[in-house]
Tab-separated table of C-alpha atoms in Angstrom:
chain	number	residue	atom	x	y	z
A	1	UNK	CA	-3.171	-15.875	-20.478
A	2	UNK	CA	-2.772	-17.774	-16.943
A	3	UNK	CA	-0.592	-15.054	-15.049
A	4	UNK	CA	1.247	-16.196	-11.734
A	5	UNK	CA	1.283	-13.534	-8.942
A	6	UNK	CA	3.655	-14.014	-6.116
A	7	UNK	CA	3.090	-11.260	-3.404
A	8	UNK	CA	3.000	-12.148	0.028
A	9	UNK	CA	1.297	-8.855	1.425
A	10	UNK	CA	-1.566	-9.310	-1.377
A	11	UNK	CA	-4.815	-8.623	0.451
A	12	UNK	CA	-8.433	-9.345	-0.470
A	13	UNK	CA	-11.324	-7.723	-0.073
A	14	UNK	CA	-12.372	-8.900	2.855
A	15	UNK	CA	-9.044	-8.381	4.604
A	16	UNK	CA	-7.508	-5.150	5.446
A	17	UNK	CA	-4.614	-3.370	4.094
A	18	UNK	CA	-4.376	-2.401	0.319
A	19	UNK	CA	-6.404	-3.917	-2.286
A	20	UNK	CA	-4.803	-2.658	-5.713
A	21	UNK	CA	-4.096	-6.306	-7.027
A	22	UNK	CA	-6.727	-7.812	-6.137
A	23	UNK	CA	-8.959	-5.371	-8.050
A	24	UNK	CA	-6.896	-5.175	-10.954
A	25	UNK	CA	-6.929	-9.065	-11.238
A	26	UNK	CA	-10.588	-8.755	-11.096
A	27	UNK	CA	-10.349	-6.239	-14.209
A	28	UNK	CA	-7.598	-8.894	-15.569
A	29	UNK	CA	-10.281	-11.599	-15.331
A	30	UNK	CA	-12.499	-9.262	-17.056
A	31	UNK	CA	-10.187	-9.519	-19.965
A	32	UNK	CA	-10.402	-13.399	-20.414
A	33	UNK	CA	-6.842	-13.397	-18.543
A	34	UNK	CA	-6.830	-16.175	-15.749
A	35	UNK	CA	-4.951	-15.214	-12.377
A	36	UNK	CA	-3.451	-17.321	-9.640
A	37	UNK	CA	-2.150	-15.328	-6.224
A	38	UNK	CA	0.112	-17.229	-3.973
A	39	UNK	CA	0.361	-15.015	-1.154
A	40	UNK	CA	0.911	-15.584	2.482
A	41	UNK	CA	-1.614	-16.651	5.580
A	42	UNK	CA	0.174	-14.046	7.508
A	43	UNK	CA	-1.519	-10.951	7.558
A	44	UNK	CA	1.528	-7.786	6.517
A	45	UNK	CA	-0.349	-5.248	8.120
A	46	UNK	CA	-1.191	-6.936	11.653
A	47	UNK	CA	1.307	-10.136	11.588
A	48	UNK	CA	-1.942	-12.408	12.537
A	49	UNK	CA	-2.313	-15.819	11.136
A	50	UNK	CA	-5.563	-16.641	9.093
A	51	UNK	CA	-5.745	-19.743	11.646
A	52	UNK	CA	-4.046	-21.318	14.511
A	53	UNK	CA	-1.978	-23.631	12.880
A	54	UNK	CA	-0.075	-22.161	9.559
A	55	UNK	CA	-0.591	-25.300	6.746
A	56	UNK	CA	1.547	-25.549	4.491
A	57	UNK	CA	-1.213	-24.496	1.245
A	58	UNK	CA	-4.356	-22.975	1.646
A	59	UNK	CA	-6.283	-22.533	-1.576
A	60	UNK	CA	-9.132	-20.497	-1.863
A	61	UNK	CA	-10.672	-20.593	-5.610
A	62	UNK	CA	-14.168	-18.220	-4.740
A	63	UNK	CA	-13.591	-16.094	-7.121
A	64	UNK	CA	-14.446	-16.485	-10.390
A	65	UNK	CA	-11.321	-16.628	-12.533
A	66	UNK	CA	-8.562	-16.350	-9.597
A	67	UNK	CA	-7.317	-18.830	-7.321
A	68	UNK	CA	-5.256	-17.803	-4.019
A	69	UNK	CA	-2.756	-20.407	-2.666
A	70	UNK	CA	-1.691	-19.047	0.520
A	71	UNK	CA	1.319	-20.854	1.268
A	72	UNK	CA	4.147	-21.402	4.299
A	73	UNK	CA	5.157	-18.483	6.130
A	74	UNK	CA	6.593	-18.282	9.163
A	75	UNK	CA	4.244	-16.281	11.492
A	76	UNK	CA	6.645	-13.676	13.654
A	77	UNK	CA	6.696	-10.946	11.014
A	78	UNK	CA	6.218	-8.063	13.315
A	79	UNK	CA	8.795	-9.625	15.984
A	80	UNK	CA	12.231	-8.163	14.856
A	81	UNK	CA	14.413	-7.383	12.399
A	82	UNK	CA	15.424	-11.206	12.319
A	83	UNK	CA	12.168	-12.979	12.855
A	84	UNK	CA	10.958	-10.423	9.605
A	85	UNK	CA	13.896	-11.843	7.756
A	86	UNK	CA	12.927	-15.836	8.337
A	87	UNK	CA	8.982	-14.618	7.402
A	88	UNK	CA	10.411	-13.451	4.233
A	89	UNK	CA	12.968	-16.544	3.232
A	90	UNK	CA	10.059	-19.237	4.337
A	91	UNK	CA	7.757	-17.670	2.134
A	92	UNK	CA	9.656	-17.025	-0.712
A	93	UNK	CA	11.102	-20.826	-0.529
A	94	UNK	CA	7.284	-22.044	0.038
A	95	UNK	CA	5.735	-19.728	-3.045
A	96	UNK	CA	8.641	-20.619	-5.180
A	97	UNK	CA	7.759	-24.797	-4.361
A	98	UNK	CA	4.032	-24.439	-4.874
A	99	UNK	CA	4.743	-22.102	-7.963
A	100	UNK	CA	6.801	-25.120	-9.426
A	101	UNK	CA	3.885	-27.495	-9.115
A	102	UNK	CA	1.408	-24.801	-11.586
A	103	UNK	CA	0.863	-26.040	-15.090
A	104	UNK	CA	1.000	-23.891	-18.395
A	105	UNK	CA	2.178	-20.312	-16.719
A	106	UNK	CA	2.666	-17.479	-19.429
A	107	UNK	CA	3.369	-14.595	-16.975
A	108	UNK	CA	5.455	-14.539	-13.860
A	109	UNK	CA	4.467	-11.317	-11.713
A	110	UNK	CA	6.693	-10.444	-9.147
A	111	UNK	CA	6.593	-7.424	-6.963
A	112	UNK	CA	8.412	-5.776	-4.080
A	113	UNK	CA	8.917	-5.312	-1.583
A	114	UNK	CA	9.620	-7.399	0.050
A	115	UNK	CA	12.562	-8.132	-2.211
A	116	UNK	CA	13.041	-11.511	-1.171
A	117	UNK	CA	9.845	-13.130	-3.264
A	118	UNK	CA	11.019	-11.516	-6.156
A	119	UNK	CA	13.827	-14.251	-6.590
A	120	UNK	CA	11.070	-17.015	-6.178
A	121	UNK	CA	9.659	-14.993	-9.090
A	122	UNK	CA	12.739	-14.758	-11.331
A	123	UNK	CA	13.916	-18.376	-10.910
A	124	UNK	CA	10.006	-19.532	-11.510
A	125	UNK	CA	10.204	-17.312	-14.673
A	126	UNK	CA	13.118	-19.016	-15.964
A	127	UNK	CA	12.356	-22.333	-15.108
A	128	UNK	CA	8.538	-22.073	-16.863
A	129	UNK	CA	9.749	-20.107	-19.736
A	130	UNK	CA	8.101	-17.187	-18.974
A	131	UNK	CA	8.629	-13.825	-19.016
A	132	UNK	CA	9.166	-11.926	-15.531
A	133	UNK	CA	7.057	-8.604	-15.010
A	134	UNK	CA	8.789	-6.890	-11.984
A	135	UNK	CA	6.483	-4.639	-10.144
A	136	UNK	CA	8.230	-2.189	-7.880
A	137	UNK	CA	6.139	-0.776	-5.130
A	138	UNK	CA	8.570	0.800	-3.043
A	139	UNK	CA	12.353	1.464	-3.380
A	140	UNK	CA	13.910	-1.405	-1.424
A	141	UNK	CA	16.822	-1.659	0.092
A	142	UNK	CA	16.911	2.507	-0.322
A	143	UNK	CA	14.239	2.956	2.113
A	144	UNK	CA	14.891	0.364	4.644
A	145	UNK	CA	18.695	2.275	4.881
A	146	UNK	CA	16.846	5.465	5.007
A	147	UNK	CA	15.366	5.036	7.794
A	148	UNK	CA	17.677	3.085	9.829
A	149	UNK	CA	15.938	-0.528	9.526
A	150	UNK	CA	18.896	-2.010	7.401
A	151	UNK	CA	22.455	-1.068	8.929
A	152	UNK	CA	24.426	-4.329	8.369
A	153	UNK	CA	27.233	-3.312	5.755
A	154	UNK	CA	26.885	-6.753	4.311
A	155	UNK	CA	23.481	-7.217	4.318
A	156	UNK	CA	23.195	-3.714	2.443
A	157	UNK	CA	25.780	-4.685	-0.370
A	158	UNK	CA	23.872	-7.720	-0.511
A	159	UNK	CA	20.687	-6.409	-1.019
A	160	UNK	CA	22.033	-3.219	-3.857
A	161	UNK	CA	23.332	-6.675	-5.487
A	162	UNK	CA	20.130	-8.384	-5.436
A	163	UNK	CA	17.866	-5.105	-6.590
A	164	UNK	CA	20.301	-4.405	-9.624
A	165	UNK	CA	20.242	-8.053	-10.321
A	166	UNK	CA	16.441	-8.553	-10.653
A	167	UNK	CA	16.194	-5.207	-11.954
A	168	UNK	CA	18.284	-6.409	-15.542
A	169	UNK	CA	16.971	-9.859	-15.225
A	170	UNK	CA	13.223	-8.852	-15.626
A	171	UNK	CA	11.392	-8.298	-18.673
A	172	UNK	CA	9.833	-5.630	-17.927
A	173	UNK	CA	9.994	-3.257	-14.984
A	174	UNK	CA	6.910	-1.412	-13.758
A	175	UNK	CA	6.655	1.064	-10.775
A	176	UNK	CA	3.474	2.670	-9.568
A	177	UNK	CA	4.898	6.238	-9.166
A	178	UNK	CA	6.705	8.393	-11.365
A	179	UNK	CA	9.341	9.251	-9.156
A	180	UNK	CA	10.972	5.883	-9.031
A	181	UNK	CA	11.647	5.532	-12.484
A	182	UNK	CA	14.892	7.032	-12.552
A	183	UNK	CA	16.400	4.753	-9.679
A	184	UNK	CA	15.070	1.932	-11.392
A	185	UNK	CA	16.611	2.675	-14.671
A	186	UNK	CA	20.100	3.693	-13.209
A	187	UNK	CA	20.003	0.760	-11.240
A	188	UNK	CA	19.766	-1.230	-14.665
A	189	UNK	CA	16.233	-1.243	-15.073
A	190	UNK	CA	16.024	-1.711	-19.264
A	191	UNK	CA	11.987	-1.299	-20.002
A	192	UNK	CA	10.209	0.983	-16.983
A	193	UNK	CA	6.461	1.518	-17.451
A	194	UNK	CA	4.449	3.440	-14.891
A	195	UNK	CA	1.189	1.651	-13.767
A	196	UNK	CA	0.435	4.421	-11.074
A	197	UNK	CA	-1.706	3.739	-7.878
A	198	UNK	CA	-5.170	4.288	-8.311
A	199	UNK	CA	-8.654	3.579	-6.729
A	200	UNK	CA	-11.671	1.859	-7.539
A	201	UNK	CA	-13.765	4.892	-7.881
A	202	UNK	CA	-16.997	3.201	-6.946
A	203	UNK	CA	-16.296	1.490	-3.857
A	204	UNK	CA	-16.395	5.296	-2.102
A	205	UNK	CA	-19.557	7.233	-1.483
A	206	UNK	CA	-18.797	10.825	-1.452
A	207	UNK	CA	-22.319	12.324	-0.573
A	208	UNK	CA	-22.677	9.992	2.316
A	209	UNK	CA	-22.341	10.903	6.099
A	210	UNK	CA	-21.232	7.936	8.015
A	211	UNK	CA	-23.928	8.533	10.127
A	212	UNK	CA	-23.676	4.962	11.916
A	213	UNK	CA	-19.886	4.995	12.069
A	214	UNK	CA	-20.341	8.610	13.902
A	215	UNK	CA	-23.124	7.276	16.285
A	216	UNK	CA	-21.378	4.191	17.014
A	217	UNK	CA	-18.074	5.730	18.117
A	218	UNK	CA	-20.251	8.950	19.729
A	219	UNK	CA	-18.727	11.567	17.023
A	220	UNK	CA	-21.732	13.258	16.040
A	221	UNK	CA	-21.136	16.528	15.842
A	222	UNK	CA	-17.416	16.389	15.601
A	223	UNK	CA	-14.950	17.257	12.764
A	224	UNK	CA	-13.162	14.405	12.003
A	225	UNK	CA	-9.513	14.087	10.973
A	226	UNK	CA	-8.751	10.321	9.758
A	227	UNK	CA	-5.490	8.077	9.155
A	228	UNK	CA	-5.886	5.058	8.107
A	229	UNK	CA	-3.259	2.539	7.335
A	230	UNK	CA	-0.174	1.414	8.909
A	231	UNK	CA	1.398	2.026	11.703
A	232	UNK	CA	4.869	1.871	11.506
A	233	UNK	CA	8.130	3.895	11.674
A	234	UNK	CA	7.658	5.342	8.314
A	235	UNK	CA	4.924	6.496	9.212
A	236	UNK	CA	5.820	8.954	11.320
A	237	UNK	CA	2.243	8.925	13.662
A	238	UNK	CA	3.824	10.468	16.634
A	239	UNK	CA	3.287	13.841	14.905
A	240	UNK	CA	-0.281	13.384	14.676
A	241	UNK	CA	-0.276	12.589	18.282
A	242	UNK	CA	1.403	16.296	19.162
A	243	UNK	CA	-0.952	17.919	16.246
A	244	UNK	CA	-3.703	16.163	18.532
A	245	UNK	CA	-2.386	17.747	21.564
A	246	UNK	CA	-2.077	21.245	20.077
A	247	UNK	CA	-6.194	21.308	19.488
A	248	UNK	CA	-6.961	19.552	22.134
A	249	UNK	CA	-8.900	22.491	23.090
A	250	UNK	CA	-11.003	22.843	20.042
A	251	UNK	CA	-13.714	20.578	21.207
A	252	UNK	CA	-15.363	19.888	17.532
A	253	UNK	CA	-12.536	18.213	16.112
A	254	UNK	CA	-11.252	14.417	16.577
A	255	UNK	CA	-8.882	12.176	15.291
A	256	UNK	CA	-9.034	8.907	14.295
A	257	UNK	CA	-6.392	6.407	13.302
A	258	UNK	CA	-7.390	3.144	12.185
A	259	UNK	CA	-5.101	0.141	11.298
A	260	UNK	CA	-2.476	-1.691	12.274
A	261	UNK	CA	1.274	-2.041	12.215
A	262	UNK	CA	4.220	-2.932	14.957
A	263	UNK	CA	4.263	0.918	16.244
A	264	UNK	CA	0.754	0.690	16.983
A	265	UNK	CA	1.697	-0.398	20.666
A	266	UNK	CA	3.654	2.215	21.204
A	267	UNK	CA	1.976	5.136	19.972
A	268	UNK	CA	-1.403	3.864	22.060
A	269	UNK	CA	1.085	3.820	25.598
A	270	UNK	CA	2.236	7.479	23.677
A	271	UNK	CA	-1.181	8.707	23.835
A	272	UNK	CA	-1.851	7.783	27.147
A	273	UNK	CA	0.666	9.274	28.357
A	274	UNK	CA	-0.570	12.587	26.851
A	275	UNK	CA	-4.129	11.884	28.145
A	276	UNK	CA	-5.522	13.227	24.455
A	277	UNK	CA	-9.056	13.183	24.989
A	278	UNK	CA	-9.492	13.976	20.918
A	279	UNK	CA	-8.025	10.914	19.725
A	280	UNK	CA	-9.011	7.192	19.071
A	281	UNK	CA	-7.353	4.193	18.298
A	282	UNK	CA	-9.502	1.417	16.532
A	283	UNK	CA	-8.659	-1.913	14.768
A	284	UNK	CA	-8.234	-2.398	10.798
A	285	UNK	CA	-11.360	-2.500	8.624
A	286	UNK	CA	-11.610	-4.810	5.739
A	287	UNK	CA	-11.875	-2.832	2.277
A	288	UNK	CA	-15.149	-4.099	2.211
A	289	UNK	CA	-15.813	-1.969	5.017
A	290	UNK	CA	-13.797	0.590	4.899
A	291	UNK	CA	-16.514	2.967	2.807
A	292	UNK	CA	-18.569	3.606	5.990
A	293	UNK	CA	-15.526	4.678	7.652
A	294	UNK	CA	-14.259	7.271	4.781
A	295	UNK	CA	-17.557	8.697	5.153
A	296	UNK	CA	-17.401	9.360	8.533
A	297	UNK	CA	-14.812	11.390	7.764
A	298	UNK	CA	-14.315	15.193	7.050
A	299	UNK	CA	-10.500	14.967	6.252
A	300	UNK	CA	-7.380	12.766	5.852
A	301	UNK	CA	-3.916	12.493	6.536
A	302	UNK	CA	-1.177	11.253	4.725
A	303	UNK	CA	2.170	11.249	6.287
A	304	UNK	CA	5.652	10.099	5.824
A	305	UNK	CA	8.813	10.978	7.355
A	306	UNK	CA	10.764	13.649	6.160
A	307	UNK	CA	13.090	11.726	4.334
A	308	UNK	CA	14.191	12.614	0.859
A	309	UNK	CA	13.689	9.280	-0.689
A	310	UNK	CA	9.825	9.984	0.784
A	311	UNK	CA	9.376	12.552	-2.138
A	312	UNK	CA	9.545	9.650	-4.952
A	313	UNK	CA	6.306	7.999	-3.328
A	314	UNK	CA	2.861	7.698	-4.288
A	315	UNK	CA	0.693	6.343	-1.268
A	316	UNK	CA	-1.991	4.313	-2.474
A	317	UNK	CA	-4.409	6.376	0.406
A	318	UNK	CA	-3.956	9.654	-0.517
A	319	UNK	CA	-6.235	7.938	-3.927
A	320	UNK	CA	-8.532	6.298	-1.352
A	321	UNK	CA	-8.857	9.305	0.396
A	322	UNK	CA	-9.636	11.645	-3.230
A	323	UNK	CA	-11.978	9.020	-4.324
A	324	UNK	CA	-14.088	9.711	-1.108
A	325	UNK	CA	-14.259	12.905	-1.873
A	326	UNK	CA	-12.346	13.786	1.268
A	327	UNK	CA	-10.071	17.087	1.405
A	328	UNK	CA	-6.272	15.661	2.113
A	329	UNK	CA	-4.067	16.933	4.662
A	330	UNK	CA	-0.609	15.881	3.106
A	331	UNK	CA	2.727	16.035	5.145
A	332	UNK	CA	4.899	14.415	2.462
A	333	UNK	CA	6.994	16.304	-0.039
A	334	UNK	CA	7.457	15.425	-3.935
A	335	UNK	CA	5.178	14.171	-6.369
A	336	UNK	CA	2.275	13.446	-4.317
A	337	UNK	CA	2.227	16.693	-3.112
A	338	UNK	CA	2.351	18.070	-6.856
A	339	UNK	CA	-0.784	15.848	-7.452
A	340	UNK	CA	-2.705	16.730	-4.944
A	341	UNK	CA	-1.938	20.968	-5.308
A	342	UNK	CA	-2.251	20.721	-9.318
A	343	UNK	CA	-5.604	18.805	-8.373
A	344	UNK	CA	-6.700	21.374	-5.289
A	345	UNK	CA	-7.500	18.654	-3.279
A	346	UNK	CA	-6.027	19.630	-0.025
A	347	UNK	CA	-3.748	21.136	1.953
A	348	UNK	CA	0.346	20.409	1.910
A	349	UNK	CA	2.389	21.083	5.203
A	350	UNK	CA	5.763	20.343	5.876
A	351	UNK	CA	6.384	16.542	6.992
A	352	UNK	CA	7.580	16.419	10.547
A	353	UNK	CA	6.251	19.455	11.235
A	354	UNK	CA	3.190	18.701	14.199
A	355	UNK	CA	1.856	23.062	14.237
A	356	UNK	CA	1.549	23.522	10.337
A	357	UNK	CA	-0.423	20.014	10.616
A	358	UNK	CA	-2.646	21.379	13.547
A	359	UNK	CA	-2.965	24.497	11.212
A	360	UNK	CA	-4.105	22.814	8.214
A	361	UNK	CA	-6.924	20.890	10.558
A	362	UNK	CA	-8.109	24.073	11.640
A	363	UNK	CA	-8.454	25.473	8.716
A	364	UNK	CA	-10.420	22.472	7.034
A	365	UNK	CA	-12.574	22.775	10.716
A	366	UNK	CA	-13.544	26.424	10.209
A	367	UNK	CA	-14.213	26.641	6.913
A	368	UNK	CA	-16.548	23.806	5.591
A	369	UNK	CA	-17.191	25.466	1.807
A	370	UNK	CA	-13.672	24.868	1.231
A	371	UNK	CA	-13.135	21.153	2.453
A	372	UNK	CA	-16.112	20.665	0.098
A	373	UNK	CA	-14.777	21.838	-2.683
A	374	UNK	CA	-11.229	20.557	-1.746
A	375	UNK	CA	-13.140	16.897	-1.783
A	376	UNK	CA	-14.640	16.987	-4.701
A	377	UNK	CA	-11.751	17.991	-6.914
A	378	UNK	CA	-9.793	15.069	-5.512
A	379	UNK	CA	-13.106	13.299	-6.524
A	380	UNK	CA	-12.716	14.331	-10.108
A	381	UNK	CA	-9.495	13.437	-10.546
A	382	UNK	CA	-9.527	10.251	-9.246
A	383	UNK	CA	-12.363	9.314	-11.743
A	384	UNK	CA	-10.579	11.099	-14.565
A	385	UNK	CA	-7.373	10.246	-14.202
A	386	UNK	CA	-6.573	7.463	-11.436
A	387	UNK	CA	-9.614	5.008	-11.667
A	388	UNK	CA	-8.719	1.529	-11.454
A	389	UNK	CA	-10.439	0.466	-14.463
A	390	UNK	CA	-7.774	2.565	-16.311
A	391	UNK	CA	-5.277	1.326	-14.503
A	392	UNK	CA	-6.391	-1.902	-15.174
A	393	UNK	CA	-6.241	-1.471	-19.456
A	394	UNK	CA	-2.708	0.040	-18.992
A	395	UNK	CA	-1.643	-2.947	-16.924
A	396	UNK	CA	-3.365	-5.256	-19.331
A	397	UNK	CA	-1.493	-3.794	-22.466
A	398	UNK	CA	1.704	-3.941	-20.787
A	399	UNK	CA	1.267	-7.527	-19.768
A	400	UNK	CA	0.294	-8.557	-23.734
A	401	UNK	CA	3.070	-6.415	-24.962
A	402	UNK	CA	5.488	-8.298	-22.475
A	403	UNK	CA	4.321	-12.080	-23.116
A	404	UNK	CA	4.107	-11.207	-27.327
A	405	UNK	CA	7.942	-10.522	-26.973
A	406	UNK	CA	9.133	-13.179	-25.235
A	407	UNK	CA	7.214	-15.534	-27.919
């Protein structure tokens, strides 16, 4: 089956950010299944261009089975609210033109957010004959008027519009948490299937130390607490920052966040300011690379604001962070935290909440047994339960079952 991906945040391998379809089209590929991405040359975690000048198709066929057409986008995604908008028409009018020009297409994959390449997906559905699998990562518009982003009254009728609209138009609806099935379905949603986030299992090293990361940033010695991913307003990194401050005392421990995002400006000039002498900045890491720095580690944080809608979500790092066999500090409410405590593979605090996340550091600091054994049940589960090789099968039944009835 030749399946058509169009997801302008996609990332490789060798690019940071998250990775899921990329590895799951390499277990599609696997399967006999042949998979072209057209994605964007603009990075979605940093806003960089691949290269100076943004052509109009890049296509990058190295890997066996999948070709990536990166196609037109235009570059000021991390400018404003406006200049995010014209990223997100240009490339869903440039992935819908290049999607036109693909021969014999069985699948059409779309996924959001952003919402916006999801119509390139529909109309390229229709126009192939071929059925639409709608992937939804993250409940957009609900979470962009959450948290303030979205406030026109007509852009936010629009967009309800547009979400119900795809949502009865596909042919089947996936979402990779369980909490968003219900909004999809009352939002008209007919067939919802959970593929859940996951982690390829064996791109983390559990018994290993990091030892070069550590001498390399001069943390041997030290406890350390990662983040890694973006930094944006959802994330809510400010409270690290003041959890920072409230051990700055307790020499042993550090803090590391590494990524990107448009906050990330802000919340270096924040930490500054507070002169935090236990914290450190650094620059995204490819996936590629990113096993060295999980290693390093000693424990992770996942955080979101405390936001209701927050408690639906199922952060692809808090798998990342299992699958290195790393204990999880989790400040978000809902069904990840009902994961992770079923699994005892961390520590919940209250999101928002910058002492109970100091607390839980300390904790994991002084008593080593029990971020051991806190890591390797989130080990266990992630290879039982969340591996993306099962993943992968439940994604590939669910795209047979979808093409067989729409023959």
């Amino acid at each position: 089956m030749h399946i058509v991906l169009i997801h302008q945040a996609f990332a490789a391998l060798d690019e940071a950010g998250g990775t899921r379809h990329f590895e799951l089209a390499q277990h599609l590929v696997r399967r006999n299944h042949r998979i072209t991405i057209i994605t964007s040359p603009v990075s979605y975690l940093t806003g960089k261009t691949r290269r100076a000048k943004v052509a109009w198709k890049e296509t990058d066929t190295s890997h066996p089975g999948i070709t990536i057409l990166r196609t037109y986008t235009y570059p000021a995604l991390h400018r404003n609210f406006v200049h995010r908008v014209f990223s997100f028409i240009s490339f869903m009018i440039s992935s819908f033109m290049v999607g036109m020009s693909l021969k014999q297409v069985d699948l059409v994959w779309g996924t959001t957010p952003p919402i916006f390449q999801c119509i390139s997906a529909w109309l390229l559905a229709r126009l192939k004959r071929s059925p639409l699998l709608l992937e939804v990562r993250d409940l957009w518009p609900a979470f962009a008027i959450a948290v303030g982003v979205l406030k026109n009254p007509l852009l936010i009728s629009a967009s309800l519009w547009l979400e119900k609209f795809l949502y009865r138009h596909a042919d089947q609806v996936i979402v990779n948490s369980p909490g968003y099935v219900e909004h999809v379905r009352q939002r008209g949603a007919r067939n919802v299937k959970i593929v859940a986030n996951g982690v390829d299992s064996g791109m983390f090293d559990p018994q290993s130390k990091g030892n070069d990361f550590r001498r390399q940033h001069n943390l041997n010695g030290r406890f350390i607490v990662l983040y890694a991913g973006a930094h944006g307003m959802s994330n809510d990194l400010n409270v690290v920052l003041k959890a920072a401050d409230l051990l700055r005392s307790e020499e042993k421990i550090s803090f590391i966040l590494i990524g990107d995002g448009k906050d990330k400006p802000l919340l270096q000039q924040q930490a500054r300011e507070m002169n935090l002498p236990n914290l450190l900045f650094l620059p995204p890491v490819a996936k590629s690379d990113i096993r060295e720095v999980f290693a390093a580690s000693d424990a992770c944080i996942a955080i979101l604001m405390p936001l209701e809608l927050y408690k639906t979500t199922y952060p692809n790092k808090v798998f990342d962070y299992m699958a290195a066999g790393r204990p999880v500090i989790l400040a978000i409410d809902g069904v990840i935290r009902q994961l992770v405590e079923q699994a005892q593979a961390g520590i919940a605090v209250p999101p928002g909440d910058p002492q109970a996340l100091a607390n839980a550091v300390r904790q994991l600091a002084d008593n080593p047994a029990l971020s051991r054994r806190m890591g390797q049940r989130g080990r266990h589960t992630s290879e039982k339960y969340f591996d993306r090789s099962l993943i992968a099968e439940e994604l590939a039944t669910i795209l047979a079952e979808t093409r067989s009835k729409y023959e």
